XYZ file of N, CA, C and O in Angstrom:
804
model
N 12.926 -16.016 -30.194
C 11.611 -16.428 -29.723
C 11.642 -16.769 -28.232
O 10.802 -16.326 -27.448
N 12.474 -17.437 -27.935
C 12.708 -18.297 -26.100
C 12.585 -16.636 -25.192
O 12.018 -16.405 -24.125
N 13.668 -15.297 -26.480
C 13.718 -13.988 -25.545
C 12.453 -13.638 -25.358
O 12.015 -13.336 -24.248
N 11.689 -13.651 -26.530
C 10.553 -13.082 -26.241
C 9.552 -13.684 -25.067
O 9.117 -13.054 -24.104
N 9.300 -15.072 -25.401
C 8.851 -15.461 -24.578
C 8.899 -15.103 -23.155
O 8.013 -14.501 -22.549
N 10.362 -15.660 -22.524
C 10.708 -15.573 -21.323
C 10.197 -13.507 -20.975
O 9.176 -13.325 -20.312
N 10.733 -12.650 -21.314
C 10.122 -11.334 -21.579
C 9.044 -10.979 -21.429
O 8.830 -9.902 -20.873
N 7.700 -12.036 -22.025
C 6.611 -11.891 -21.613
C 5.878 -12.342 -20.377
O 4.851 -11.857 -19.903
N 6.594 -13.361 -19.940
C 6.299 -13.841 -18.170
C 7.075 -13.336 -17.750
O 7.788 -14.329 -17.895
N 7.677 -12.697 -17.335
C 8.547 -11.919 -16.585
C 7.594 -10.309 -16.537
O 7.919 -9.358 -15.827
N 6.473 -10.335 -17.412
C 6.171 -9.185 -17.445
C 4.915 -9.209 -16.551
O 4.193 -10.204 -16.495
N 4.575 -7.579 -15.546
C 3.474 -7.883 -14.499
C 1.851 -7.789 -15.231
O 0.792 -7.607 -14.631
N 2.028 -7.949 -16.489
C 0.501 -7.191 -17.415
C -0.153 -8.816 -17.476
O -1.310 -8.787 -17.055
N 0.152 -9.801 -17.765
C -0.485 -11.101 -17.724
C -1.391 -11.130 -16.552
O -2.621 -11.152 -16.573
N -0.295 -11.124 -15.130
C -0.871 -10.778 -13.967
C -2.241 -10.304 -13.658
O -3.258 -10.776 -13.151
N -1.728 -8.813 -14.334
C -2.928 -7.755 -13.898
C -4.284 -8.559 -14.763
O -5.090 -9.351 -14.273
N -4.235 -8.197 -15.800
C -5.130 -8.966 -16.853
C -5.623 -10.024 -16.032
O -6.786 -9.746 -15.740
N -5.253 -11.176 -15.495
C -5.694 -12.235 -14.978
C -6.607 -11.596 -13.893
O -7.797 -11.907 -13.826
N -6.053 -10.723 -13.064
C -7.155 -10.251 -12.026
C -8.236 -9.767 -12.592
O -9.311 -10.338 -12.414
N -8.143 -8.650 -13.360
C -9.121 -7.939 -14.151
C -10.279 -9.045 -14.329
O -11.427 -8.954 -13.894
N -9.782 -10.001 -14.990
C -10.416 -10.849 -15.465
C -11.508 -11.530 -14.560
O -12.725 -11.509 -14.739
N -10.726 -12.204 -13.438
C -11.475 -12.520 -12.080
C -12.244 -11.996 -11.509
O -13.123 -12.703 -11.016
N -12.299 -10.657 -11.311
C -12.721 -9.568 -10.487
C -14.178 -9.100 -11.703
O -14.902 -8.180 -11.325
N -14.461 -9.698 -12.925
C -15.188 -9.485 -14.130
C -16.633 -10.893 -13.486
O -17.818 -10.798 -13.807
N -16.052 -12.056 -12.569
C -16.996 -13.026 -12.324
C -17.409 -12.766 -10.935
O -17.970 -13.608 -10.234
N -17.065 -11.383 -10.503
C -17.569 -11.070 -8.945
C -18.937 -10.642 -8.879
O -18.638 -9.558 -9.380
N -19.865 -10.564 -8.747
C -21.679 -9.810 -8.825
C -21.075 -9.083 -7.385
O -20.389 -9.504 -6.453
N -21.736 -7.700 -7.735
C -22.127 -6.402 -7.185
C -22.712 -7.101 -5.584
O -22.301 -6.658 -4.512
N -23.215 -7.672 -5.636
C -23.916 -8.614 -4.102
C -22.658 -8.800 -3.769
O -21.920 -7.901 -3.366
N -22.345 -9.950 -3.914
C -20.940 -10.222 -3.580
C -19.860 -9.409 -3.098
O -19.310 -9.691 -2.034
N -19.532 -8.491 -3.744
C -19.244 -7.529 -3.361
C -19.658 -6.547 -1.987
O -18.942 -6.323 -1.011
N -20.935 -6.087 -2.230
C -21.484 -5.721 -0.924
C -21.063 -6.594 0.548
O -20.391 -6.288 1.533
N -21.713 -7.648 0.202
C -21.290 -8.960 1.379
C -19.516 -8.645 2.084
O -19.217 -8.663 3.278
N -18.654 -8.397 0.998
C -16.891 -8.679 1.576
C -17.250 -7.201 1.959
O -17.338 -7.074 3.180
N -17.449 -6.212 1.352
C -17.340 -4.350 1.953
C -18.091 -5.123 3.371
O -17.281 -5.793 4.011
N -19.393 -5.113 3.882
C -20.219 -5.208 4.754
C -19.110 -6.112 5.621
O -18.284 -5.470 6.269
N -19.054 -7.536 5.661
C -18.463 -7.821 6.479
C -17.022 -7.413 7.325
O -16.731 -7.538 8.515
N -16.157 -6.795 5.996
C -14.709 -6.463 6.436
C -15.085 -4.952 7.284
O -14.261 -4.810 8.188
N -15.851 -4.072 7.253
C -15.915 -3.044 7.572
C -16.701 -3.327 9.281
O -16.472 -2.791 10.365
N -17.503 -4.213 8.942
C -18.148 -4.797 10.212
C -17.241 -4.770 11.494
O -17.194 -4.100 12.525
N -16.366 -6.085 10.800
C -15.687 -7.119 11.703
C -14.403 -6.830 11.731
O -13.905 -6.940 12.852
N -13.542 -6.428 10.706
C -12.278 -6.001 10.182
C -11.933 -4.831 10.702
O -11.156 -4.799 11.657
N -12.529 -3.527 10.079
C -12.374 -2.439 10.906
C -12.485 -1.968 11.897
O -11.833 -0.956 12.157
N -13.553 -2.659 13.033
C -13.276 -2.621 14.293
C -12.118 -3.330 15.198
O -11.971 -3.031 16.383
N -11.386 -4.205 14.596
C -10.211 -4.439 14.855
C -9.420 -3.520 15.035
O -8.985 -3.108 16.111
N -9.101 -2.996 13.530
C -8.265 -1.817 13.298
C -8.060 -0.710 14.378
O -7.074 -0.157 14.865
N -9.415 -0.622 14.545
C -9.579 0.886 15.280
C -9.685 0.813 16.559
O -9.643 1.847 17.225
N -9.827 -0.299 17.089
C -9.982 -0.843 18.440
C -8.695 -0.876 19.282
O -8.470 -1.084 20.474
N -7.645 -0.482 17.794
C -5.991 -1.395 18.008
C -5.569 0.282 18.243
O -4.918 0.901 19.085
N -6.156 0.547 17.283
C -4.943 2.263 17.428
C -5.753 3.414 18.382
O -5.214 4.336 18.994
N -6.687 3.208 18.350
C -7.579 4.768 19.130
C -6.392 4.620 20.646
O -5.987 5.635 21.210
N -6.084 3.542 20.994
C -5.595 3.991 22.422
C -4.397 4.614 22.611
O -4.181 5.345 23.578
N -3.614 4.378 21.764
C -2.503 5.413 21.462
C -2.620 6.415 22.107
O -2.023 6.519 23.178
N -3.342 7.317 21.672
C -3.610 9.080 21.621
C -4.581 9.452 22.430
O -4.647 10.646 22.724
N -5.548 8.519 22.966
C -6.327 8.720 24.178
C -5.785 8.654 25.840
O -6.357 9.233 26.764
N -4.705 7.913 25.954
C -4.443 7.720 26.964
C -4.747 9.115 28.165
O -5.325 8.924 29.235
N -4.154 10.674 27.651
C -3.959 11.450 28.342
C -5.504 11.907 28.486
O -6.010 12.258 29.552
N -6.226 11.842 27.136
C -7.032 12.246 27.280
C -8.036 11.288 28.608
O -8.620 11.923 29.487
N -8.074 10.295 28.573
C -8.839 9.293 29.361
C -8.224 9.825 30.826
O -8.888 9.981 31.851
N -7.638 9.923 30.760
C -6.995 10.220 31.964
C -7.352 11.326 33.001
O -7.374 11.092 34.210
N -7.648 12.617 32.427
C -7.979 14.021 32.834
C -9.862 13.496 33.109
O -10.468 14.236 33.884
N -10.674 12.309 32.500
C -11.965 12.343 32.220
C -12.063 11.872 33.390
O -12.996 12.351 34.034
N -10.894 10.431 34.364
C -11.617 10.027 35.170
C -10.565 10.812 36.835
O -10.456 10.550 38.032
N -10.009 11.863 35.817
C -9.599 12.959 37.812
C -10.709 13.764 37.720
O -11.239 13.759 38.831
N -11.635 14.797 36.574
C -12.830 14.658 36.492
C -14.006 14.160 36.989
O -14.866 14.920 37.432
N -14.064 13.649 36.979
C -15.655 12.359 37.878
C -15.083 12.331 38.702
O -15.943 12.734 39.485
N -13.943 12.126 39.506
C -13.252 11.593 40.425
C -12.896 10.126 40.970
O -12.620 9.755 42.111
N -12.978 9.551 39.988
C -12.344 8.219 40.021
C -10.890 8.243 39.735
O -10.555 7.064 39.616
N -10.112 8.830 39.608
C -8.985 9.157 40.033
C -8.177 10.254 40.219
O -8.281 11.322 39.616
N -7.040 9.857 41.410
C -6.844 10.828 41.923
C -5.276 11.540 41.415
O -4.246 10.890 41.232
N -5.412 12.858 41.273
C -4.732 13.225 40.453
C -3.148 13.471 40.864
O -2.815 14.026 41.911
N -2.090 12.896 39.725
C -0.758 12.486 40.717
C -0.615 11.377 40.453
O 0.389 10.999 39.849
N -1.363 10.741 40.747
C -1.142 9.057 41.375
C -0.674 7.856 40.284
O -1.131 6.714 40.222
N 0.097 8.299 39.667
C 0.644 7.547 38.598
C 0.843 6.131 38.316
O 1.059 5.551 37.252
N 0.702 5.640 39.695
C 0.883 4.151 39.944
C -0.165 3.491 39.327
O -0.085 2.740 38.354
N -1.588 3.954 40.221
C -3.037 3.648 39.946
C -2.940 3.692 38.480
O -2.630 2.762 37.735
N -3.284 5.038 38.131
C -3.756 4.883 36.543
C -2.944 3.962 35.647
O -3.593 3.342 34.804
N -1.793 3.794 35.685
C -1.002 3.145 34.741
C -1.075 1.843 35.250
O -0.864 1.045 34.337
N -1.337 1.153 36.589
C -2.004 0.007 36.407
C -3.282 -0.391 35.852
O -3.292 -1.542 35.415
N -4.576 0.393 35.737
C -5.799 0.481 35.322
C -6.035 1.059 33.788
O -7.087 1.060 33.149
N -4.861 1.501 33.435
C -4.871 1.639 32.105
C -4.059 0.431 31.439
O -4.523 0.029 30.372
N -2.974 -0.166 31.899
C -2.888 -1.855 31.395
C -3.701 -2.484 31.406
O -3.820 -3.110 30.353
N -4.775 -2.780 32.482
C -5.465 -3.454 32.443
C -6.869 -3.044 31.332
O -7.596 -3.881 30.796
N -6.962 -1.742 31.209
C -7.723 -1.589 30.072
C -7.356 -2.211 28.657
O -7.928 -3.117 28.052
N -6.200 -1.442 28.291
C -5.441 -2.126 27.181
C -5.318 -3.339 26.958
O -5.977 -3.765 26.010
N -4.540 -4.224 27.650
C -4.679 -5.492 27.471
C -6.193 -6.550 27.886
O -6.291 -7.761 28.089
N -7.036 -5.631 27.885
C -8.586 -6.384 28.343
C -8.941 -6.611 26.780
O -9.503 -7.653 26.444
N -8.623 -5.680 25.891
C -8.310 -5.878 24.451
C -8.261 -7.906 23.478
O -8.900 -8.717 22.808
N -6.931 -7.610 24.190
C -6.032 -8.831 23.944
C -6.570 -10.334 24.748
O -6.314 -11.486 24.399
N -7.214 -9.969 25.675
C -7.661 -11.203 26.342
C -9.263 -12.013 25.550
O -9.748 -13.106 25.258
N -9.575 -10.319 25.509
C -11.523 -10.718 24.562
C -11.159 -11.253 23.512
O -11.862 -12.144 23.035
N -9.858 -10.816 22.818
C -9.268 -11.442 21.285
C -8.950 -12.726 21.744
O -9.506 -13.684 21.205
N -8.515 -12.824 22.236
C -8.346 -14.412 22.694
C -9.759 -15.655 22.939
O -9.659 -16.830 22.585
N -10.793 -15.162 23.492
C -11.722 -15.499 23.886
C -12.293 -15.593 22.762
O -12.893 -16.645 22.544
N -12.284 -14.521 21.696
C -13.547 -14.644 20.536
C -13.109 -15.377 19.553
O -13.881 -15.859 18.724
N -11.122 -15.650 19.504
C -10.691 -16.083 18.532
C -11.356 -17.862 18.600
O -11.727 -18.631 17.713
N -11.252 -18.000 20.318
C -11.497 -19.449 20.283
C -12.739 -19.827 20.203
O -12.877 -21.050 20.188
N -13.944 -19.042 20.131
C -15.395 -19.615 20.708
C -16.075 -19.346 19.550
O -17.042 -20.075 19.328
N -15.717 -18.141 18.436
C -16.556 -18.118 17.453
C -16.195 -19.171 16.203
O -17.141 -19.491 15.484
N -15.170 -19.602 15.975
C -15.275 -20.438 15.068
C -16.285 -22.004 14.969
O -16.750 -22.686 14.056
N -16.274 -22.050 16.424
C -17.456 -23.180 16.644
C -18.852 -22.506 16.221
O -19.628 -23.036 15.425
N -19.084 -21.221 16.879
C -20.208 -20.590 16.858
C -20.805 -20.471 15.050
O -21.989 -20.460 14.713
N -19.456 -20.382 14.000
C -19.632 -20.062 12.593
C -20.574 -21.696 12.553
O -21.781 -21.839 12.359
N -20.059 -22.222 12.679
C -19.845 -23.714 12.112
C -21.362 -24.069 12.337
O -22.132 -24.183 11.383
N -21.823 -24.267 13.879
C -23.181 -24.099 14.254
C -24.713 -23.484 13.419
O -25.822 -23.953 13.165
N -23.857 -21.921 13.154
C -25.443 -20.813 13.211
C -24.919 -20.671 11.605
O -25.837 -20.743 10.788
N -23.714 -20.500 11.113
C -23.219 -20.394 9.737
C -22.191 -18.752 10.179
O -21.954 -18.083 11.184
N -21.905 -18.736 8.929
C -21.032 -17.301 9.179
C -20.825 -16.161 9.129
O -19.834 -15.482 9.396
N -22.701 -15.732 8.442
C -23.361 -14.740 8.404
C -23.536 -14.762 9.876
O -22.616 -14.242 10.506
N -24.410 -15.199 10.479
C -24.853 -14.894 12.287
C -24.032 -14.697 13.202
O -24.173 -14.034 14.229
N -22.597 -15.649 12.602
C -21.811 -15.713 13.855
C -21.174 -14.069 13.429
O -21.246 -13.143 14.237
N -20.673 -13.940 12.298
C -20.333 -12.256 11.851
C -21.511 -11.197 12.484
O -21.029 -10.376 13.264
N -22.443 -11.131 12.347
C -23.578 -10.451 13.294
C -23.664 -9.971 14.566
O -23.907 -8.840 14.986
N -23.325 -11.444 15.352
C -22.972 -11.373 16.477
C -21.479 -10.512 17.279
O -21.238 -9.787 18.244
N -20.812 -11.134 16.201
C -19.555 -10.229 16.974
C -20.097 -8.673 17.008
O -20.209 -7.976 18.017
N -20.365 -8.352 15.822
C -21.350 -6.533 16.095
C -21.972 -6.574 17.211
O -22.278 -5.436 17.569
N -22.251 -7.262 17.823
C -23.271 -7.011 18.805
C -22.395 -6.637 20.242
O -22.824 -5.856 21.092
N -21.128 -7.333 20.328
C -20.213 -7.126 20.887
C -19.628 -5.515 21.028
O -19.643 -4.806 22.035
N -19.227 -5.268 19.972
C -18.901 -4.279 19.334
C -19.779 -2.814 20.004
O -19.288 -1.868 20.620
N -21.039 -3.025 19.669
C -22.055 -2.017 20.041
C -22.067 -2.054 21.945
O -22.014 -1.079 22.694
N -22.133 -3.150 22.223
C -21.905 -2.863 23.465
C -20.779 -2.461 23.956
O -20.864 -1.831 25.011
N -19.954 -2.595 23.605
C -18.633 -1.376 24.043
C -18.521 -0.782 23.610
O -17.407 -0.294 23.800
N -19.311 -0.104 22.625
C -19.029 0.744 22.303
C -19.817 1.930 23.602
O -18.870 2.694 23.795
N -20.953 2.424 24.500
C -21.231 2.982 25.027
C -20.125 2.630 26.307
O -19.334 3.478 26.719
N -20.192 1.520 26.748
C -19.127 1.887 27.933
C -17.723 2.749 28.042
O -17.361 3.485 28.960
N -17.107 2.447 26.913
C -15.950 2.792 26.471
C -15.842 4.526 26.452
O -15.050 5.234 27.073
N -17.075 4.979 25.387
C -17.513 6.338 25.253
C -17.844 6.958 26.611
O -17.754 8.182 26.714
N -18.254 6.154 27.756
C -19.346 6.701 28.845
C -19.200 6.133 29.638
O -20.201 5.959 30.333
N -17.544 5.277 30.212
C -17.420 4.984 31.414
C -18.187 5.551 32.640
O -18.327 6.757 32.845
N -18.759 4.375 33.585
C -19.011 4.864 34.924
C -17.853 5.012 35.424
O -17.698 6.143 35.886
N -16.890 4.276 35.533
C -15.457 3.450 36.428
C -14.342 3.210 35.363
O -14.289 3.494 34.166
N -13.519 2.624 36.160
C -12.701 2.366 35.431
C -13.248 0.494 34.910
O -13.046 0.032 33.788
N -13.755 -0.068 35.765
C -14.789 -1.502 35.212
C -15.565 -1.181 34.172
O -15.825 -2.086 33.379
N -16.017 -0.067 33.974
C -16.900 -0.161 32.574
C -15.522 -0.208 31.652
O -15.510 -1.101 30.805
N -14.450 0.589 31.718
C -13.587 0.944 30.735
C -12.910 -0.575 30.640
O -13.126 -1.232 29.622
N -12.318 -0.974 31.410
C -11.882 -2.171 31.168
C -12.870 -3.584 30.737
O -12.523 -4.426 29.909
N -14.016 -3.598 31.426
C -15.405 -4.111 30.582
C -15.448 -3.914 28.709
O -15.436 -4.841 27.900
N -15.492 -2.608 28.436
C -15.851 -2.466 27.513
C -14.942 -2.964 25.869
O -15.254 -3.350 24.743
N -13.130 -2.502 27.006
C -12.445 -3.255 26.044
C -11.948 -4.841 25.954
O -11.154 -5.467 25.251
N -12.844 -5.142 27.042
C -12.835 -6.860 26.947
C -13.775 -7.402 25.553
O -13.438 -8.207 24.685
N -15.012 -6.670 25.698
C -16.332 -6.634 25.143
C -16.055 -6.558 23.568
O -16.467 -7.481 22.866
N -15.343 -5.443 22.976
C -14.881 -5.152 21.352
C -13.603 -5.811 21.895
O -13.267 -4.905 22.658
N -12.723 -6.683 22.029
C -12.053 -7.680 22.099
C -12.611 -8.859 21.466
O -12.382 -9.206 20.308
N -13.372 -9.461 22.314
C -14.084 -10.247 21.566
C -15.083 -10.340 20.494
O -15.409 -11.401 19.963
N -15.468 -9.392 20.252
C -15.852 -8.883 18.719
C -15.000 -9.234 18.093
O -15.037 -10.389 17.670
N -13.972 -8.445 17.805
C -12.401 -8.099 16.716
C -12.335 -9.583 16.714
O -12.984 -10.202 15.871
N -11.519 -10.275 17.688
C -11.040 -11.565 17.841
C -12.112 -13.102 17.098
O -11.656 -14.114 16.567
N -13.487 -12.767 17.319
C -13.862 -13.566 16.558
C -14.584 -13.297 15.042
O -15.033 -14.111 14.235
N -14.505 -11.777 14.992
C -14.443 -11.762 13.593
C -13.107 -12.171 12.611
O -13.284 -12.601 11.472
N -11.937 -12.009 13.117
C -10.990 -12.073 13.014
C -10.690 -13.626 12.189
O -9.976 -13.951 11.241
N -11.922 -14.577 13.374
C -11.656 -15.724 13.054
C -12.826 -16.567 11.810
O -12.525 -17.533 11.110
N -14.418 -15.712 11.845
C -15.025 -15.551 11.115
C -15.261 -14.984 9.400
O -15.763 -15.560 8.435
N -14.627 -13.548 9.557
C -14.750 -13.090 8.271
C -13.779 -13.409 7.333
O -13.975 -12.965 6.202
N -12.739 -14.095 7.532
C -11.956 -14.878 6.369
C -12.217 -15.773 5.586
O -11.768 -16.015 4.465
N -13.516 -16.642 6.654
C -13.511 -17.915 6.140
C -14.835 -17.751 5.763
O -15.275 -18.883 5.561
N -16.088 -16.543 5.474
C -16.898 -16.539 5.002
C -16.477 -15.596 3.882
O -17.120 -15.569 2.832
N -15.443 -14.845 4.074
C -15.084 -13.965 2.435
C -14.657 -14.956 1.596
O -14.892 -14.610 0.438
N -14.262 -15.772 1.638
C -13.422 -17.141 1.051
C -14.194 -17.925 0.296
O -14.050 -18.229 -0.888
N -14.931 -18.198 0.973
C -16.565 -18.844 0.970
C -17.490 -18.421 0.061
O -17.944 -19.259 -0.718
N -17.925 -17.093 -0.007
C -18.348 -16.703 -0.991
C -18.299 -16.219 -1.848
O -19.326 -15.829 -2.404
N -16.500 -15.923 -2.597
C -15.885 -15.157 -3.097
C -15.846 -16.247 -4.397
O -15.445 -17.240 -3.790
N -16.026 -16.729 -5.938
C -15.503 -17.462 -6.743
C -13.546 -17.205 -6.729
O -12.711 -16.314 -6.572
N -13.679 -19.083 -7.092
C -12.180 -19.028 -7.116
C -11.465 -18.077 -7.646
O -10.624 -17.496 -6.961
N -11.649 -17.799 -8.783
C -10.425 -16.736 -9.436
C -10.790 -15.866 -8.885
O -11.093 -15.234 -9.896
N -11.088 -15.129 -7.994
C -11.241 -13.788 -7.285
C -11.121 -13.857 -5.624
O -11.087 -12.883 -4.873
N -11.073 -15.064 -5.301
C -10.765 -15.115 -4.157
C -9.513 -14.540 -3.259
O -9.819 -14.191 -2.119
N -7.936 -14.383 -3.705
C -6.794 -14.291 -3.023
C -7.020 -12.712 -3.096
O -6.401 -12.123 -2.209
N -7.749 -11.902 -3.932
C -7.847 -10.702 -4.479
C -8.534 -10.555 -3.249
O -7.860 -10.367 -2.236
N -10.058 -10.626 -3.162
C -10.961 -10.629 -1.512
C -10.588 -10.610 -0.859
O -10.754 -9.580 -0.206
N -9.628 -11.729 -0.242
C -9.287 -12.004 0.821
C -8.320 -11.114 0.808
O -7.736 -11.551 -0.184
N -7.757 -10.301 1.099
C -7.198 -9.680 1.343
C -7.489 -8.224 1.525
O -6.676 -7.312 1.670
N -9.109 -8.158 1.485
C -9.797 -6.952 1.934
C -10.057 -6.933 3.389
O -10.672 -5.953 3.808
N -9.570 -8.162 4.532
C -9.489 -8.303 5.524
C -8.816 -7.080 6.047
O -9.294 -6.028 6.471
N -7.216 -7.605 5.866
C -6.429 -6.835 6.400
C -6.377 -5.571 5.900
O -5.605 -4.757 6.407
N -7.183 -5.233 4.844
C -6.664 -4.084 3.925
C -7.810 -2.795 5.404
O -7.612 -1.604 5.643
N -8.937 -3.795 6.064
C -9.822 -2.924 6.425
C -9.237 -2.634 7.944
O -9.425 -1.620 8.616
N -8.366 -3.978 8.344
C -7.782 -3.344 9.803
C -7.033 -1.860 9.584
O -7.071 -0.779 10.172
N -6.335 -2.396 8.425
C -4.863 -1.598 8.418
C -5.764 -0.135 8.105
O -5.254 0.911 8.506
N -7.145 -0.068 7.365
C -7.895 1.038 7.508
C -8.266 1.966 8.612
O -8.361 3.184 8.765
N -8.500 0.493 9.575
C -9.146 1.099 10.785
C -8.077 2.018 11.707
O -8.303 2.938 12.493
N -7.071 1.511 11.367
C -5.950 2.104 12.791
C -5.566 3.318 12.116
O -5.167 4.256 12.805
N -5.634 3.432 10.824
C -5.030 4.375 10.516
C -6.108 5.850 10.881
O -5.687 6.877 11.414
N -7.355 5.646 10.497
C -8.758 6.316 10.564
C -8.593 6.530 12.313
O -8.734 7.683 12.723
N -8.316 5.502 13.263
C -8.381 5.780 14.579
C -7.065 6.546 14.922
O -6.919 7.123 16.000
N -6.428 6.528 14.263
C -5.263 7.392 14.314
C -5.319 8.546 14.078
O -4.934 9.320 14.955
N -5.743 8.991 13.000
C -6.256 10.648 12.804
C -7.695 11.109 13.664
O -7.994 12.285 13.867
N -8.234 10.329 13.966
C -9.489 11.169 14.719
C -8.884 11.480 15.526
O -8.850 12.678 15.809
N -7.934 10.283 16.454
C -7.420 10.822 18.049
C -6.464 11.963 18.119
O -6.510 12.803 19.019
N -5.585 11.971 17.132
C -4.373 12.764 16.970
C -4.786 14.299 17.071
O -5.556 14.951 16.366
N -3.926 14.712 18.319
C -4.286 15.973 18.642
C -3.933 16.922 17.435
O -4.577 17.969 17.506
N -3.202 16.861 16.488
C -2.497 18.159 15.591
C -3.384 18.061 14.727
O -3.516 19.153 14.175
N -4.241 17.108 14.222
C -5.639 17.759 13.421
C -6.788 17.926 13.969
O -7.761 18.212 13.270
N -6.871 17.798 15.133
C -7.735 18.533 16.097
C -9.226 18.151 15.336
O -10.137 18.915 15.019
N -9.083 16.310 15.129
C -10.952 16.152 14.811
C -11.038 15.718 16.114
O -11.248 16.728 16.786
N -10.971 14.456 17.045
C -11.311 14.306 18.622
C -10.354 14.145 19.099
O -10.235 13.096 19.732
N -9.503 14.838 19.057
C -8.176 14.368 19.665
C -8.349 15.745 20.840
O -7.873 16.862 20.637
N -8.790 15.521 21.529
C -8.799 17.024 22.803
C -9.873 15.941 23.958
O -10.447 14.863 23.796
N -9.736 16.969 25.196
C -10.773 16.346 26.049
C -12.049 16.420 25.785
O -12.599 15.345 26.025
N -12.754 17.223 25.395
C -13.646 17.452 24.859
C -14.914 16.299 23.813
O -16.118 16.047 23.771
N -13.825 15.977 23.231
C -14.606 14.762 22.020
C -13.790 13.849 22.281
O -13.852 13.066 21.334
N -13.143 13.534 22.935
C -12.136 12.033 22.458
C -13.578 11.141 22.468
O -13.563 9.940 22.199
């Protein structure tokens, strides 16, 4: 009997069952709400993180093009392309610290809203640099999006998720970054040729 026992917790079907179970007190709303927000706020993380990978060359040929830079000059661009990149990391910094007050204030539907709004605005600069200031603008801009959703959509998936289904949710966070980079990874990637060329990047 003690074999059996021990045999049966040791086994992963209790587990599963228990989720099943949890995931049985979730409403379809609810649901919508964690898809909507993680895809919002989450996946623009993701994709914000990997598109630059595989663009670099391409970005590059767009602004000897316009003629904002001059072609050769390796110094320039690879300083102005750090500073693009890490304009990233600084807005994440900025949104990580300012939106959690902002949740607390407006609640964590608005403050989640808002970071989109972020988002949309870099999104045209980014696509449609004038300069290299829009480009580095723009990834300051979805910086702070990512960064304070980052700090937002956990603690409203959490929030509205019932307990027994909660650790399950929460973890549709990361499930949507790790979506995003991968998705920004194949668009850019030149060998399946969806925008990975000068043309569409």
């Amino acid at each position: 009997q003690i074999r059996a026992a021990a045999s049966v917790s040791a086994s992963p079907l209790p587990t599963v069952v228990r989720r099943v179970t949890a995931m049985q007190h979730v409403s379809a709303r609810v649901l919508r709400a964690v898809l909507a927000s993680t895809i919002g706020g989450s996946f623009q993380f993701g994709f914000s993180t990997g598109f630059v990978n595989n663009t670099e060359m391409f970005i590059r040929h767009y602004f000897i093009a316009m003629g904002a830079e001059a072609s050769g000059n390796d110094r320039h661009f690879n300083l102005m392309w750090s500073l693009a990149v890490s304009g990233f990391a600084v807005g994440g910094l900025l949104g990580t610290l300012v939106f959690p007050a902002v949740a607390n204030r407006v609640g964590r539907k608005w403050a989640i809203l808002a970071t989109t709004g972020f988002c949309y605005a870099s999104c045209y600069m980014i696509a449609f640099p004038a300069g290299w200031w829009a480009l580095v603008l723009g990834r300051v801009l979805v910086g702070i999006g990512a960064g304070g959703a980052c700090a937002t959509v956990p603690m409203y998936v959490a929030e509205i998720t019932p307990v027994e289904a909660r650790g399950t949710l929460g973890t549709v966070h990361q499930l949507m970054i790790t979506i995003g980079i991968v998705v920004a990874q194949g668009l850019s990637a030149s060998k399946l040729e969806l925008l990975g060329d000068d043309g569409r990047w």
